[in-house]
Amino acid sequence: MARPRAAQAWLVLALALLLPSYAHADDPAQIAVVWLGLAARRDIPSTALIQPPADEGVLGARVALAENATTGRFTGQAWTLDEHTAPDEAGVLDAAHAALAARRRLIVTDLPAPLLLKVADLPDAKDALILDAADPDDSLRAEDCRRNVLHLMPSRAMLADALTQFLTVKSWTHILLVTGPQPADLLLAAAFRASAKKFRVKIVADKPWTFIEGARRSDTGHFAIEAEVARFTQGIDYDVLVVADEADAFADSIPFHTTDARPVAGSSGMVPSAWSPVFEQWGATQLQLRFLKAAHRPMTNRDYGAWMALRTLGEAATRAKSADPAAIAAFIRGKDFELAAFKGSRLSFRPWDGQLREPVLLSDPKQLISVSPQPGFLHQVSELDTLGVDQPETKCRM
Amino acid sequence: MPHVIIPVVAAALCLVAGTAYADRLLVSNEKDNTITVLDADSLKVTKTVPVGQRPRGIVLSRDGKSLFICASDSDEIEELDLATMTITRTLESGADPENFDISQDGKTLFDANENDATVSFTDVDSGKIVKVVQVGVEPEGMAVSPDGRVVVDTSETTGMAHFIDTTTGDVLANVLVDARPRRATWTPDGKFVWVSAEVGGTVSVIDAATHAVVHRIGFEIPGVTKEQLQPVSIAITPDGTTGFVALGPANHVAVVNAKTWEVEKYLLVGQRVWNLALSRDGKWLYTTNGISNDLSVIDVAARKVTKSVPVGGLPWGVVVAP
């Protein structure tokens, strides 16, 4: 199968080089993308009512695949997405082995960091391109970086910097940092601390959250929370409370319960993210409506990561005029790659750690509040590089 | 010769406040669901007409008697009678019509249906769709050639300009341009099509005969970031000498020599400058500024912004009508 497909790809490439514009291809070149997902149950512990959709992520990939296919009608490229979502690690690794054995080389993942590394380190994956559509882990962009992996979502360092830049602009420079007990919460808090140091804002109190809620949302449960949060925040002189709670276990309990009238940001209140269902600038409404029509639900951050991954492949295949995975991967890493992702700027990958350069939204559940980088944060290459780890500081050695 | 005469005439017009014409300016206000009507001489608002939901693209009928309006959220095209200033009927369009153009004979509207990835041909007499053409994702810019034979559509997410035969509906060519192409504009001699790329930050000049991109116009304004330079609407003077490019959030209009493709000047206008329209004599350029909710007036010969006028909420399109 691999040989005729490659031959087709070269034929299309040859035609593209001969003609000033695309000829209509009756025999399109096939581009097969593999989706690897871990069907981990991700529930929001603090509420039974609002839960993440089970198909979060992969639906974003499907919407982008349809867009690639529409463009592919004019470029002679046909797209497929082989979806493999397994309930456990073994299942994901089996699917990865099978896909790589079938010479699939374009892989989009929605996997936690340790499992992502296992896939990336498979011997057959050496010449594959793995687009990590979901994980914000900083170590994947540092000591655990891999030559064959690119990251679509902002890292925790970028999310933290986006928030801290905003706080700097507002002169809210005294922070009360509240950290949950989960490993991800500790990593996010570490990112907030590093960002505070970078932008010279002061963490005046750094407190772990230890209170185990009872039946908070049962009748009168809010009284217990109100008392606990008031006690927790008493006697501290701060401008803004920043909370690190990635699983949404308690962060939403904090606003309005603090002793002093202070805004909340981080995992509740004003949240930094790549995407928000309420975002409508730079043509984003069009993508929101397109997604809504296809999925019958709003587009989440995770959906957007997967959408960007598939669109990255689509954009590269169009511009490189090739269906060959190696040519697509080379173009994505090249200087001419730019992704239009409804953020008003050209997105590209940082060569030093494989991270996508991207603006970060700051929003609450009803509105976009701001977009970082904030005006005035300058950089000699791209202002987007004021978010996250810049080249001189990188610990990634590929 | 015209190089000498134009400034003189423009100066004369300024002195007599342009009394030679009693044209009207029609502005679609996306947020207010209205059309603002201004007297082109006095620049006073004479009427505000309520129309369908989210009016964006507007185009004048070839006889100048009515205005066609893309009522995007109503999924239809409305016809506004310019004598009575009332909506007289609705015409069919595909889902979410954003922008369109009209055939040279005035009989067909070519609509970009943003949510459908299609261009539809609406017959003006019957108000019915007579043809649907599949194009790239998020079609937006539409421009009919001066000879009426070709209509160019730009598809934003696909990143292409599609050249479509206006008789058969066949796609003649798909030309890859820079990221997020917003608008297409023909040069008056029909030899070139200029296509703006909002995210790419360029205007591609396409040879209409060979469909090759022969030049890319770039923009640079001191103190304005690269990301803010987002070309949208393009206007080229009837004599084909000068092009104007609205640069969106950069709040400037670029003045381009249409023969050498060199940018010669940047004019500061209102915030998020979006669409452009030239007066019928080519002496004045009007810009809609979406964030500052106003219209800027540019003296074409002097290359100066002479005035800004408040209009409705989120002004989108502007058209000059007799």
mmCIF file of N, CA, C and O in Angstrom, chain A residues 276 278-285 288 368:
data_model
loop_
_atom_site.group_PDB
_atom_site.id
_atom_site.type_symbol
_atom_site.label_atom_id
_atom_site.label_comp_id
_atom_site.label_asym_id
_atom_site.label_seq_id
_atom_site.Cartn_x
_atom_site.Cartn_y
_atom_site.Cartn_z
ATOM 1 N N SER A 276 -11.748 29.313 24.438
ATOM 2 C CA SER A 276 -12.869 29.375 25.354
ATOM 3 C C SER A 276 -14.152 29.371 24.524
ATOM 4 O O SER A 276 -14.195 29.972 23.455
ATOM 5 N N VAL A 278 -16.574 31.084 24.815
ATOM 6 C CA VAL A 278 -17.146 32.428 24.679
ATOM 7 C C VAL A 278 -16.278 33.338 23.807
ATOM 8 O O VAL A 278 -16.595 34.506 23.623
ATOM 9 N N PHE A 279 -15.221 32.797 23.233
ATOM 10 C CA PHE A 279 -14.296 33.619 22.446
ATOM 11 C C PHE A 279 -14.859 33.857 21.041
ATOM 12 O O PHE A 279 -15.246 32.918 20.366
ATOM 13 N N GLU A 280 -14.904 35.141 20.606
ATOM 14 C CA GLU A 280 -15.493 35.412 19.286
ATOM 15 C C GLU A 280 -14.712 36.400 18.437
ATOM 16 O O GLU A 280 -15.219 36.886 17.428
ATOM 17 N N GLN A 281 -13.488 36.727 18.827
ATOM 18 C CA GLN A 281 -12.741 37.688 18.020
ATOM 19 C C GLN A 281 -11.981 37.015 16.873
ATOM 20 O O GLN A 281 -11.850 35.813 16.833
ATOM 21 N N TRP A 282 -11.470 37.842 15.984
ATOM 22 C CA TRP A 282 -10.645 37.396 14.853
ATOM 23 C C TRP A 282 -11.304 36.263 14.050
ATOM 24 O O TRP A 282 -10.660 35.304 13.649
ATOM 25 N N GLY A 283 -12.598 36.375 13.870
ATOM 26 C CA GLY A 283 -13.297 35.365 13.079
ATOM 27 C C GLY A 283 -13.610 34.091 13.848
ATOM 28 O O GLY A 283 -14.145 33.135 13.286
ATOM 29 N N ALA A 284 -13.274 34.050 15.153
ATOM 30 C CA ALA A 284 -13.473 32.830 15.942
ATOM 31 C C ALA A 284 -14.927 32.376 15.947
ATOM 32 O O ALA A 284 -15.202 31.180 16.026
ATOM 33 N N THR A 285 -15.842 33.342 15.836
ATOM 34 C CA THR A 285 -17.265 32.987 15.809
ATOM 35 C C THR A 285 -17.543 31.961 14.711
ATOM 36 O O THR A 285 -18.350 31.056 14.886
ATOM 37 N N GLN A 288 -16.484 28.648 15.989
ATOM 38 C CA GLN A 288 -17.418 28.240 17.058
ATOM 39 C C GLN A 288 -18.716 27.702 16.444
ATOM 40 O O GLN A 288 -19.229 26.661 16.867
ATOM 41 N N LEU A 368 -14.597 37.037 27.192
ATOM 42 C CA LEU A 368 -13.154 37.190 27.051
ATOM 43 C C LEU A 368 -12.754 38.447 27.808
ATOM 44 O O LEU A 368 -13.355 39.508 27.626
#
